[in-house]
Amino acid sequence: SPGHYTTDLSRHPQLDIDVGAVRDIYSESAVSVREYETIDDVDIELHINVSFLDEEVASAWKVTRTEPIILRLRFSLSQYLDGPEPTVEVFQPTCKDCFCLGVQLKRILTTFISNQWKHLSNEFLNAQQRKRHSWFKAGGTIKKFRAGLSIFSPITKCSSVPLIQGPGVKTRPAGQELRVTRLMSRSMSCTKRDLHTSSPIGQVQLIQLFFSSQALIHCKSIPTLEYGFLVQVMKYSEQRIPTLNDYCVVCDEQHVFQNGSMLKPAVCTRELCVFSFNTLGVMSGAAEDVATGAEVVDLLVAMCRAALESARKSIIFDPYPSVVDPHDPKSLAFNPKKRSYERLQRALDSITSIREITQGPYVEIKKQMDKLDSLAHPLLQWIISSNRSHIVKLPSSRQLKFMHTSHQFLLLSSPPAKEARFRTARKLHGSTFAFHGSHIENWHSILRNGLVNASYTKLQLHGAAYGKGIYLSPISSISFGYSGMGKGQHHMPTKEELVQHYNRVNTVLQCRPTQSRFLQSRNLNCVALCEVITSKDLQKHGNIWVCPISDHVCTRFFFVYEDGQVGDANINTQDVRIQKEILRVIGIYLN
């Protein structure tokens, strides 16, 4: 009876069984138990291994790859599944505060556990497990047989058995090939190991493609209870973590983006979610970004300003900000459904003026902005938190010297699943590097929506003379030309015109002050260096390349030139020395 359970503080036997299952399937260190002497509570800490995330993905998500994400569940010691619904905490040992990913995962797991709890009891679980033949025990014959068949099953079938950390495919040239995302090998490891396959690498790559496409479809599937409730929670967490960027951090509904998902988790455009997002603490990282990444923040502001001042703003200023009114937390000061470009411009001007004159700490910058315009700081927070790409300033020792600018950034926007598909395609077809030039007014949208195939859409600015796709070039001068276009111009300069112009500018170029951070400049040129798959789909028309498959293009670096400052107009990414230098710098960040 319930009365009996509350006086008996002995551990419920089903709890022991479930804890034992975690240790059998994962490891002794995968779970820890903390009892309280005088109260009927027990804390179960489940350790989720996240080392399968790529280093730069982990960096963008502010996750430490080398330590687990800990799920702390507080149960009734004596009643376990018959007691109150467990509370949930999510953290990493060195990051208990401001762990934004933890906020999102906690909401997901709280909902999941609440839904499961409605029909869960110790007796129900025990009955489920009694149905199991002894062959089903962890490490048993049935497990291996099922793993062998899992290639033909949805990803969650493989997830229902122990996931062993896979080593990935080790056939890449050391120091050149980017590290294979272990997300896929994690899902495949049981298949590869238990079938003892010696299949050609092409077959393994097709399996990887299958799993990457299935991951999103099945990440919300309910794992089996066959190994107990704790293992079920761990499996569900493992399914959700790699695809967190695909779902709104508030309502957990899938994002709908024209060009697929982006790298960083974000809030959707539903007004209720925007209000919740403002109070969740998910914006708390903005202060840190403003303090430590000043040049990146100012670049984001400059891009926003360029889009806002464009004659094409109704098309390219996307997304439009959703900002809660600081004086009325139940209404939106900036609302995509009621656009006011004039009010937005005033707030942006206030951001720019304060950023130019205030070099003090973040608190001081915020104070000055609030004094000048109450919407300036909330808008700045939105500009930072809505950026869904990972941008990091390259230190001078790791810059590509041949680009002749100090404003060089690592730029990654592909989510784990797209990056995995890209790397699989690269194994099959190889890859090379090429430039993509686009006017600065377009980058506000690109950083939030990805490089889109704009051909024959309202986003297209230049003609699509060579067909539909993302336009690239191995020659810097051609992409520089695209980056300087816009503002209603439609004349594409010839290579000779560009070389002549750039040589003239370079003869009079003076060094700019080192503290310049784009805010004074109204003439910024931007060009991205992308990695592109060299499959038969890549159409080469001389030095103008067209890639019709967006999954086959990934941004790697981003370069900014101020007021006439330009790089060498004759850089060719197919030059062996240039390629060697690109691979050297990429290897530092993405190996």
Coordinates of C-alpha atoms in Angstrom, one line a residue:
S1 CA 0.0 0.0 0.0
P2 CA 1.1 3.6 -0.4
G3 CA 1.3 4.0 3.4
H4 CA 3.6 1.1 3.7
Y5 CA 6.0 2.5 1.0
T6 CA 6.4 5.9 2.6
T7 CA 7.6 4.4 5.9
D8 CA 9.9 1.8 4.3
L9 CA 12.9 3.7 3.1
S10 CA 14.5 0.6 1.5
R11 CA 15.3 0.9 -2.2
H12 CA 12.6 -0.5 -4.5
P13 CA 13.9 -3.6 -6.3
Q14 CA 12.8 -2.4 -9.7
L15 CA 15.1 0.6 -9.2
D16 CA 18.0 -1.8 -8.6
I17 CA 17.1 -3.7 -11.8
D18 CA 17.0 -0.5 -13.9
V19 CA 20.3 0.8 -12.5
G20 CA 21.9 -2.6 -13.2
A21 CA 20.6 -2.5 -16.8
V22 CA 22.3 0.9 -17.4
R23 CA 25.6 -0.5 -16.1
D24 CA 25.3 -3.6 -18.2
I25 CA 24.5 -1.8 -21.4
Y26 CA 26.7 1.2 -21.0
S27 CA 29.3 1.1 -18.2
E28 CA 29.7 1.2 -14.5
S29 CA 30.4 5.0 -14.7
A30 CA 27.3 5.7 -16.8
V31 CA 25.0 6.0 -13.8
S32 CA 25.5 7.1 -10.2
V33 CA 23.0 6.8 -7.3
R34 CA 22.8 9.2 -4.3
E35 CA 20.5 8.4 -1.4
Y36 CA 19.3 10.7 1.4
E37 CA 19.4 9.3 4.9
T38 CA 16.2 10.8 6.3
I39 CA 14.0 11.4 3.3
D40 CA 12.5 9.1 0.7
D41 CA 14.4 10.6 -2.2
V42 CA 17.1 9.2 -4.5
D43 CA 19.0 11.1 -7.2
I44 CA 19.9 9.0 -10.3
E45 CA 22.5 10.7 -12.5
L46 CA 22.7 9.4 -16.0
H47 CA 25.9 10.2 -17.9
I48 CA 25.3 10.9 -21.7
N49 CA 28.5 10.6 -23.7
V50 CA 28.6 13.5 -26.3
S51 CA 32.1 12.9 -27.6
F52 CA 30.5 11.9 -31.0
L53 CA 29.8 15.6 -31.7
D54 CA 32.3 17.3 -33.9
E55 CA 34.5 19.8 -32.0
E56 CA 33.2 22.8 -33.9
V57 CA 29.6 21.7 -33.5
A58 CA 30.2 21.3 -29.7
S59 CA 31.8 24.7 -29.7
A60 CA 28.9 26.3 -31.5
W61 CA 26.5 24.6 -29.1
K62 CA 28.7 25.6 -26.1
V63 CA 29.0 21.9 -25.1
T64 CA 32.2 20.3 -23.7
R65 CA 32.8 17.2 -25.7
T66 CA 35.2 15.6 -23.2
E67 CA 32.7 15.4 -20.4
P68 CA 29.2 13.9 -20.3
I69 CA 25.9 15.7 -20.2
I70 CA 24.4 14.6 -16.9
L71 CA 20.7 14.0 -16.5
R72 CA 19.8 14.1 -12.8
L73 CA 16.4 12.5 -12.0
R74 CA 15.0 12.6 -8.5
F75 CA 12.7 9.6 -7.7
S76 CA 11.0 8.2 -4.6
L77 CA 13.5 5.7 -3.2
S78 CA 10.9 3.2 -1.9
Q79 CA 8.3 3.7 -4.6
Y80 CA 10.3 4.4 -7.7
L81 CA 7.8 4.3 -10.7
D82 CA 4.8 4.3 -8.3
G83 CA 5.9 7.5 -6.7
P84 CA 5.7 11.1 -7.8
E85 CA 6.9 12.1 -11.2
P86 CA 10.7 12.7 -11.1
T87 CA 12.2 16.1 -11.4
V88 CA 14.8 16.7 -14.1
E89 CA 18.1 18.6 -14.1
V90 CA 20.5 18.8 -17.1
F91 CA 24.0 20.0 -16.8
Q92 CA 27.7 19.4 -17.5
P93 CA 30.1 19.3 -14.5
T94 CA 32.0 22.4 -15.5
C95 CA 28.9 24.2 -16.9
K96 CA 26.0 24.1 -14.4
D97 CA 24.9 27.7 -15.2
C98 CA 24.1 29.3 -18.6
F99 CA 24.0 25.8 -20.2
C100 CA 21.6 26.8 -23.0
L101 CA 21.5 23.3 -24.5
G102 CA 20.7 22.0 -21.1
V103 CA 17.7 24.3 -20.9
Q104 CA 16.3 22.9 -24.2
L105 CA 17.0 19.3 -23.3
K106 CA 15.5 19.7 -19.8
R107 CA 12.2 20.9 -21.4
I108 CA 12.2 18.0 -23.9
L109 CA 12.9 15.3 -21.2
T110 CA 10.4 16.8 -18.7
T111 CA 7.7 16.5 -21.4
F112 CA 8.8 13.0 -22.4
I113 CA 8.9 11.7 -18.8
S114 CA 5.5 13.3 -18.0
N115 CA 3.9 11.6 -21.0
Q116 CA 5.5 8.2 -20.1
W117 CA 4.6 8.5 -16.4
K118 CA 0.9 8.5 -17.2
H119 CA 0.9 4.7 -17.9
L120 CA 4.1 3.7 -16.1
S121 CA 4.3 1.6 -12.9
N122 CA 6.7 -0.8 -11.3
E123 CA 4.3 -3.7 -12.1
F124 CA 3.8 -2.6 -15.7
L125 CA 7.6 -2.5 -16.3
N126 CA 8.1 -5.8 -14.5
A127 CA 5.5 -7.4 -16.7
Q128 CA 7.2 -6.0 -19.8
Q129 CA 10.5 -7.5 -18.7
R130 CA 9.0 -10.9 -17.8
K131 CA 7.9 -11.3 -21.4
R132 CA 11.5 -11.2 -22.4
H133 CA 13.2 -14.6 -22.9
S134 CA 16.7 -14.9 -21.3
W135 CA 18.1 -14.5 -24.8
F136 CA 17.2 -10.8 -24.6
K137 CA 19.6 -10.1 -21.8
A138 CA 22.2 -7.5 -22.5
G139 CA 25.0 -9.0 -24.6
G140 CA 22.8 -12.0 -25.5
T141 CA 22.2 -13.8 -28.8
I142 CA 19.0 -12.0 -29.7
K143 CA 20.7 -8.6 -29.3
K144 CA 23.4 -9.6 -31.8
F145 CA 20.8 -11.1 -34.2
R146 CA 18.7 -7.9 -34.0
A147 CA 21.8 -5.7 -34.6
G148 CA 22.5 -7.7 -37.7
L149 CA 19.1 -7.0 -39.0
S150 CA 19.1 -3.3 -38.0
I151 CA 20.4 -2.1 -41.4
F152 CA 16.9 -2.8 -42.7
S153 CA 15.2 -1.1 -39.8
P154 CA 14.5 2.5 -38.7
I155 CA 17.3 4.0 -36.7
T156 CA 15.5 3.7 -33.4
K157 CA 15.5 -0.1 -33.7
C158 CA 19.3 0.1 -33.6
S159 CA 19.0 2.6 -30.7
S160 CA 17.0 0.1 -28.7
V161 CA 20.1 -2.0 -28.2
P162 CA 23.3 -0.9 -26.6
L163 CA 25.1 1.8 -28.6
I164 CA 28.9 1.3 -28.5
Q165 CA 31.1 4.2 -29.4
G166 CA 32.3 3.5 -33.0
P167 CA 35.7 4.5 -34.3
G168 CA 34.4 5.7 -37.6
V169 CA 35.9 4.9 -41.0
K170 CA 39.7 5.2 -40.9
T171 CA 40.6 5.5 -44.6
R172 CA 41.1 9.2 -44.9
P173 CA 44.6 10.8 -45.5
A174 CA 45.9 12.0 -42.1
G175 CA 45.9 15.7 -41.7
Q176 CA 43.8 16.4 -44.8
E177 CA 40.4 14.7 -44.6
L178 CA 38.0 16.2 -42.0
R179 CA 37.1 14.0 -39.1
V180 CA 34.1 11.8 -39.9
T181 CA 31.1 12.7 -37.8
R182 CA 30.8 9.9 -35.2
L183 CA 27.1 10.5 -34.9
M184 CA 26.5 8.1 -37.8
S185 CA 29.1 5.5 -36.7
R186 CA 27.5 5.6 -33.3
S187 CA 24.2 4.5 -34.8
M188 CA 26.0 2.0 -37.0
S189 CA 28.5 0.5 -34.7
C190 CA 26.4 -2.4 -33.5
T191 CA 25.7 -3.3 -37.2
K192 CA 29.3 -3.2 -38.3
R193 CA 30.7 -5.1 -35.3
D194 CA 28.1 -7.9 -34.9
L195 CA 27.9 -8.7 -38.7
H196 CA 31.7 -8.8 -38.9
T197 CA 31.4 -7.1 -42.3
S198 CA 34.3 -6.7 -44.6
S199 CA 32.1 -4.9 -47.1
P200 CA 33.5 -2.3 -49.5
I201 CA 33.6 1.3 -48.2
G202 CA 30.9 2.3 -50.6
Q203 CA 28.4 0.1 -48.9
V204 CA 29.3 1.6 -45.5
Q205 CA 28.8 5.1 -47.0
L206 CA 25.4 4.2 -48.3
I207 CA 24.5 2.9 -44.8
Q208 CA 25.7 6.3 -43.4
L209 CA 23.5 8.2 -45.8
F210 CA 20.6 6.0 -44.8
F211 CA 21.1 6.7 -41.1
S212 CA 21.6 10.4 -41.5
S213 CA 18.3 10.8 -43.4
Q214 CA 16.5 8.6 -40.9
A215 CA 17.9 10.4 -37.8
L216 CA 15.5 13.3 -38.0
I217 CA 12.5 11.2 -38.8
H218 CA 13.0 8.9 -35.9
C219 CA 14.5 11.1 -33.2
K220 CA 11.1 11.5 -31.4
S221 CA 10.3 7.8 -31.5
I222 CA 9.8 6.2 -28.1
P223 CA 12.5 3.7 -27.3
T224 CA 11.6 0.3 -25.9
L225 CA 11.1 -0.3 -22.2
E226 CA 12.6 -3.7 -22.5
Y227 CA 15.8 -2.6 -20.6
G228 CA 14.0 -0.5 -18.1
F229 CA 12.9 3.1 -17.7
L230 CA 16.4 4.6 -17.1
V231 CA 17.8 3.1 -20.3
Q232 CA 14.7 4.3 -22.1
V233 CA 15.5 7.9 -21.0
M234 CA 19.1 7.6 -22.0
K235 CA 18.2 6.2 -25.4
Y236 CA 15.7 9.0 -26.0
S237 CA 18.3 11.6 -25.0
E238 CA 20.8 10.1 -27.4
Q239 CA 18.2 10.3 -30.2
R240 CA 17.4 13.9 -29.5
I241 CA 20.8 15.5 -28.9
P242 CA 22.2 15.3 -32.4
T243 CA 19.0 17.0 -33.9
L244 CA 18.3 19.7 -31.3
N245 CA 19.1 22.4 -33.9
D246 CA 16.1 21.1 -36.0
Y247 CA 13.6 21.9 -33.3
C248 CA 12.4 25.1 -31.6
V249 CA 14.0 25.5 -28.2
V250 CA 10.6 26.3 -26.7
C251 CA 7.8 24.4 -28.3
D252 CA 10.0 21.5 -29.6
E253 CA 8.2 21.6 -33.0
Q254 CA 10.3 21.1 -36.1
H255 CA 11.6 24.2 -37.8
V256 CA 10.5 24.8 -41.4
F257 CA 13.3 26.4 -43.3
Q258 CA 13.5 26.9 -47.1
N259 CA 17.0 25.3 -47.2
G260 CA 16.9 22.9 -44.4
S261 CA 18.1 23.3 -40.8
M262 CA 21.1 25.3 -39.6
L263 CA 23.8 24.6 -37.1
K264 CA 22.7 26.5 -33.9
P265 CA 19.5 25.8 -32.0
A266 CA 17.0 28.6 -32.2
V267 CA 13.5 29.7 -31.3
C268 CA 10.7 29.5 -33.9
T269 CA 8.6 32.5 -35.0
R270 CA 5.5 31.6 -33.0
E271 CA 4.7 34.6 -30.8
L272 CA 4.2 32.5 -27.7
C273 CA 7.6 30.9 -28.2
V274 CA 9.2 34.3 -28.6
F275 CA 7.8 35.5 -25.3
S276 CA 8.9 32.3 -23.5
F277 CA 12.4 32.5 -25.1
N278 CA 12.8 35.9 -23.6
T279 CA 12.3 34.6 -20.1
L280 CA 14.0 31.2 -20.4
G281 CA 17.6 32.5 -20.0
V282 CA 18.6 31.1 -23.4
M283 CA 19.7 34.6 -24.3
S284 CA 22.1 34.7 -21.4
G285 CA 25.0 33.8 -23.7
A286 CA 24.6 37.1 -25.5
A287 CA 26.5 39.1 -22.9
E288 CA 29.4 36.7 -23.2
D289 CA 29.4 37.0 -27.0
V290 CA 29.3 40.8 -26.9
A291 CA 32.2 40.8 -24.4
T292 CA 34.5 38.3 -26.1
G293 CA 33.6 38.4 -29.8
A294 CA 33.4 42.1 -30.4
E295 CA 34.4 41.9 -34.0
V296 CA 31.9 39.2 -34.8
V297 CA 29.1 41.1 -33.1
D298 CA 29.9 44.3 -35.0
L299 CA 30.0 42.3 -38.3
L300 CA 26.5 40.9 -37.5
V301 CA 25.3 44.5 -36.8
A302 CA 26.8 45.7 -40.1
M303 CA 25.2 42.9 -42.1
C304 CA 21.8 43.7 -40.4
R305 CA 22.2 47.4 -41.3
A306 CA 23.1 46.6 -44.9
A307 CA 20.0 44.5 -45.3
L308 CA 17.8 47.1 -43.6
E309 CA 19.1 49.9 -45.8
S310 CA 18.8 47.9 -49.1
A311 CA 16.2 48.8 -51.7
R312 CA 15.4 45.0 -51.6
K313 CA 14.8 44.9 -47.8
S314 CA 11.3 43.6 -48.1
I315 CA 12.8 40.5 -49.8
I316 CA 16.2 40.0 -48.2
F317 CA 15.7 41.3 -44.6
D318 CA 14.7 37.8 -43.5
P319 CA 14.1 37.0 -40.8
Y320 CA 12.6 40.2 -39.5
P321 CA 13.2 40.5 -35.7
S322 CA 10.8 39.2 -33.1
V323 CA 11.7 41.3 -30.0
V324 CA 9.7 41.6 -26.8
D325 CA 8.8 45.1 -25.6
P326 CA 10.9 45.7 -22.4
H327 CA 8.1 47.9 -21.0
D328 CA 5.3 45.4 -21.8
P329 CA 6.5 41.8 -21.7
K330 CA 3.2 40.6 -23.2
S331 CA 3.7 42.4 -26.5
L332 CA 6.2 42.5 -29.3
A333 CA 8.1 45.8 -29.9
F334 CA 9.4 44.3 -33.2
N335 CA 6.9 42.0 -34.9
P336 CA 7.3 40.2 -38.3
K337 CA 3.6 40.6 -38.9
K338 CA 3.7 44.4 -38.3
R339 CA 6.9 45.6 -39.8
S340 CA 8.3 49.0 -39.1
Y341 CA 11.6 49.5 -40.8
E342 CA 11.9 53.1 -39.6
R343 CA 11.7 52.2 -35.9
L344 CA 14.1 49.3 -36.5
Q345 CA 16.6 51.7 -38.2
R346 CA 16.5 54.1 -35.2
A347 CA 17.2 51.2 -32.7
L348 CA 20.0 50.0 -35.0
D349 CA 21.5 53.5 -35.2
S350 CA 21.6 53.6 -31.4
I351 CA 23.4 50.2 -31.3
T352 CA 26.0 51.5 -33.8
S353 CA 26.6 54.8 -32.1
I354 CA 27.1 53.2 -28.7
R355 CA 29.3 50.5 -30.0
E356 CA 31.5 53.1 -31.7
I357 CA 32.1 55.2 -28.6
T358 CA 31.8 52.8 -25.7
Q359 CA 34.8 50.5 -25.1
G360 CA 34.0 49.6 -21.5
P361 CA 32.5 46.4 -20.1
Y362 CA 29.3 44.9 -21.3
V363 CA 27.3 46.3 -18.4
E364 CA 28.3 49.8 -19.4
I365 CA 27.5 49.2 -23.0
K366 CA 24.0 47.9 -22.1
K367 CA 23.5 50.9 -19.7
Q368 CA 24.3 53.4 -22.4
M369 CA 22.1 51.7 -25.0
D370 CA 19.1 51.6 -22.6
K371 CA 19.6 55.3 -21.9
L372 CA 19.6 56.1 -25.7
D373 CA 16.9 53.7 -26.9
S374 CA 15.1 51.1 -24.8
L375 CA 14.9 48.8 -27.9
A376 CA 18.6 49.0 -28.8
H377 CA 19.8 46.3 -26.4
P378 CA 17.0 43.8 -27.0
L379 CA 17.6 44.2 -30.7
L380 CA 21.3 43.5 -30.2
Q381 CA 20.4 40.4 -28.3
W382 CA 18.2 39.3 -31.1
I383 CA 20.9 39.9 -33.7
I384 CA 23.3 37.7 -31.8
S385 CA 20.9 34.9 -30.7
S386 CA 19.2 34.6 -34.2
N387 CA 22.5 34.0 -35.9
R388 CA 22.4 30.3 -36.6
S389 CA 25.9 30.0 -38.0
H390 CA 29.1 29.5 -36.1
I391 CA 31.5 32.4 -36.7
V392 CA 34.9 32.7 -35.0
K393 CA 37.6 35.2 -35.7
L394 CA 40.8 33.5 -36.9
P395 CA 43.9 34.6 -34.9
S396 CA 46.6 36.1 -37.1
S397 CA 48.8 33.0 -36.8
R398 CA 46.0 30.9 -38.4
Q399 CA 44.9 33.2 -41.2
L400 CA 45.2 32.6 -44.9
K401 CA 47.8 35.2 -45.7
F402 CA 47.1 35.2 -49.5
M403 CA 43.6 36.7 -48.8
H404 CA 45.2 40.1 -47.7
T405 CA 42.8 41.0 -45.0
S406 CA 43.0 40.7 -41.2
H407 CA 39.2 40.2 -41.1
Q408 CA 39.1 36.4 -41.5
F409 CA 36.6 34.1 -39.8
L410 CA 35.8 30.4 -39.5
L411 CA 32.2 30.1 -40.8
L412 CA 30.3 26.9 -40.3
S413 CA 26.5 26.7 -40.8
S414 CA 25.9 23.0 -41.6
P415 CA 24.1 21.0 -38.9
P416 CA 25.5 17.6 -37.9
A417 CA 23.3 15.6 -40.3
K418 CA 24.2 17.8 -43.3
E419 CA 27.9 17.7 -42.5
A420 CA 27.7 13.9 -42.2
R421 CA 26.0 13.7 -45.7
F422 CA 28.7 16.1 -47.0
R423 CA 31.5 14.0 -45.7
T424 CA 30.0 10.8 -47.1
A425 CA 29.6 12.4 -50.5
R426 CA 33.3 13.6 -50.3
K427 CA 34.5 10.0 -49.7
L428 CA 32.7 9.0 -52.9
H429 CA 33.5 11.9 -55.2
G430 CA 36.2 14.0 -53.5
S431 CA 36.0 17.8 -52.9
T432 CA 37.8 21.1 -53.7
F433 CA 37.5 24.7 -52.7
A434 CA 35.9 27.7 -54.4
F435 CA 34.8 31.2 -53.5
H436 CA 31.2 32.4 -53.2
G437 CA 30.6 36.1 -53.4
S438 CA 27.4 37.8 -52.3
H439 CA 26.7 41.4 -51.4
I440 CA 26.9 42.2 -47.7
E441 CA 23.2 43.0 -47.7
N442 CA 22.5 39.3 -48.4
W443 CA 24.6 37.8 -45.5
H444 CA 22.0 38.7 -42.8
S445 CA 19.8 36.1 -44.3
I446 CA 22.5 33.6 -45.3
L447 CA 23.8 33.3 -41.7
R448 CA 20.2 32.5 -40.5
N449 CA 18.8 30.5 -43.5
G450 CA 21.9 29.1 -45.2
L451 CA 23.3 29.4 -48.7
V452 CA 20.2 29.0 -50.7
N453 CA 19.8 28.1 -54.4
A454 CA 18.3 31.5 -55.3
S455 CA 18.1 30.9 -59.1
Y456 CA 14.7 31.8 -60.6
T457 CA 13.4 33.0 -57.2
K458 CA 12.7 36.5 -55.9
L459 CA 16.1 36.3 -54.1
Q460 CA 18.0 36.2 -57.3
L461 CA 20.0 39.4 -58.0
H462 CA 22.2 38.4 -60.9
G463 CA 21.2 36.4 -63.9
A464 CA 21.4 32.6 -63.9
A465 CA 23.1 32.3 -67.2
Y466 CA 24.5 28.9 -66.4
G467 CA 21.4 27.3 -64.9
K468 CA 20.0 26.8 -61.5
G469 CA 22.2 26.3 -58.5
I470 CA 24.7 27.9 -56.1
Y471 CA 27.3 29.9 -58.1
L472 CA 31.0 29.5 -57.2
S473 CA 34.3 30.2 -58.7
P474 CA 37.9 29.1 -58.1
I475 CA 39.1 32.6 -59.1
S476 CA 38.8 35.2 -56.4
S477 CA 38.2 38.2 -58.8
I478 CA 35.0 36.6 -60.1
S479 CA 33.5 36.2 -56.7
F480 CA 34.8 39.6 -55.6
G481 CA 32.6 41.0 -58.4
Y482 CA 29.5 39.3 -57.1
S483 CA 30.2 40.5 -53.6
G484 CA 30.4 44.2 -54.7
M485 CA 27.2 44.0 -56.6
G486 CA 23.7 44.8 -55.4
K487 CA 22.0 48.2 -54.8
G488 CA 20.2 47.7 -58.1
Q489 CA 23.3 47.1 -60.2
H490 CA 23.1 44.3 -62.8
H491 CA 26.3 44.8 -64.8
M492 CA 28.7 42.0 -64.0
P493 CA 32.2 43.4 -64.5
T494 CA 34.7 41.4 -66.5
K495 CA 37.7 39.8 -64.9
E496 CA 39.9 42.4 -66.7
E497 CA 37.8 45.3 -65.3
L498 CA 38.1 43.9 -61.8
V499 CA 41.9 43.3 -62.0
Q500 CA 42.3 46.9 -63.2
H501 CA 40.1 48.3 -60.4
Y502 CA 41.7 46.3 -57.6
N503 CA 45.3 47.1 -58.8
R504 CA 44.4 50.8 -58.8
V505 CA 42.9 50.6 -55.3
N506 CA 45.8 48.6 -53.9
T507 CA 48.3 51.3 -55.0
V508 CA 46.6 53.9 -52.8
L509 CA 45.5 51.6 -50.0
Q510 CA 46.5 52.8 -46.5
C511 CA 46.6 50.7 -43.4
R512 CA 43.4 51.0 -41.4
P513 CA 43.5 51.4 -37.7
T514 CA 43.4 48.1 -35.9
Q515 CA 40.5 49.0 -33.7
S516 CA 38.2 49.4 -36.8
R517 CA 35.4 47.0 -36.5
F518 CA 33.2 47.6 -39.6
L519 CA 31.0 50.1 -37.9
Q520 CA 32.3 53.3 -39.6
S521 CA 32.4 51.6 -43.0
R522 CA 29.5 51.8 -45.5
N523 CA 31.3 49.8 -48.2
L524 CA 32.1 46.3 -47.0
N525 CA 32.8 43.5 -49.4
C526 CA 32.4 39.9 -48.2
V527 CA 33.4 36.6 -49.8
A528 CA 33.2 33.0 -48.5
L529 CA 35.5 30.2 -49.2
C530 CA 33.5 27.0 -49.5
E531 CA 34.2 23.3 -49.8
V532 CA 32.3 21.8 -52.7
I533 CA 31.8 18.1 -53.8
T534 CA 33.4 17.4 -57.1
S535 CA 30.7 15.0 -58.4
K536 CA 29.3 15.0 -62.0
D537 CA 26.6 17.3 -60.7
L538 CA 29.0 20.2 -60.3
Q539 CA 28.8 22.1 -63.6
K540 CA 31.9 23.9 -64.6
H541 CA 31.6 26.7 -67.2
G542 CA 35.2 27.9 -67.4
N543 CA 35.8 29.6 -64.1
I544 CA 32.1 29.9 -63.2
W545 CA 30.9 26.8 -61.4
V546 CA 27.2 25.9 -60.6
C547 CA 26.3 23.4 -57.9
P548 CA 22.6 22.5 -58.0
I549 CA 22.7 20.4 -54.8
S550 CA 22.9 22.6 -51.7
D551 CA 24.1 19.6 -49.6
H552 CA 27.2 19.6 -51.7
V553 CA 28.4 23.1 -50.6
C554 CA 29.6 23.9 -47.1
T555 CA 31.0 27.2 -46.0
R556 CA 34.4 27.1 -44.3
F557 CA 35.9 30.6 -44.2
F558 CA 34.6 34.2 -44.5
F559 CA 36.6 37.3 -45.5
V560 CA 35.6 40.9 -45.1
Y561 CA 37.2 43.9 -46.9
E562 CA 36.6 47.5 -45.9
D563 CA 36.2 50.6 -48.1
G564 CA 38.1 49.6 -51.2
Q565 CA 40.5 47.3 -49.4
V566 CA 40.8 44.2 -51.5
G567 CA 42.7 41.0 -51.7
D568 CA 44.7 39.5 -54.6
A569 CA 42.3 39.4 -57.6
N570 CA 44.1 36.5 -59.1
I571 CA 43.9 33.8 -56.4
N572 CA 43.1 30.4 -57.8
T573 CA 41.9 27.8 -55.4
Q574 CA 43.1 25.1 -57.8
D575 CA 46.7 26.2 -57.3
V576 CA 48.5 23.4 -55.3
R577 CA 50.2 25.9 -52.9
I578 CA 46.9 27.6 -52.2
Q579 CA 45.2 24.3 -51.6
K580 CA 47.9 23.2 -49.2
E581 CA 47.5 26.3 -47.1
I582 CA 43.7 26.0 -47.0
L583 CA 44.0 22.4 -45.9
R584 CA 46.6 23.4 -43.2
V585 CA 44.2 25.9 -41.6
I586 CA 41.1 23.8 -42.0
G587 CA 43.0 20.9 -40.3
I588 CA 43.5 23.0 -37.2
Y589 CA 39.8 23.5 -36.7
L590 CA 38.0 20.5 -38.2
N591 CA 40.2 17.4 -37.9

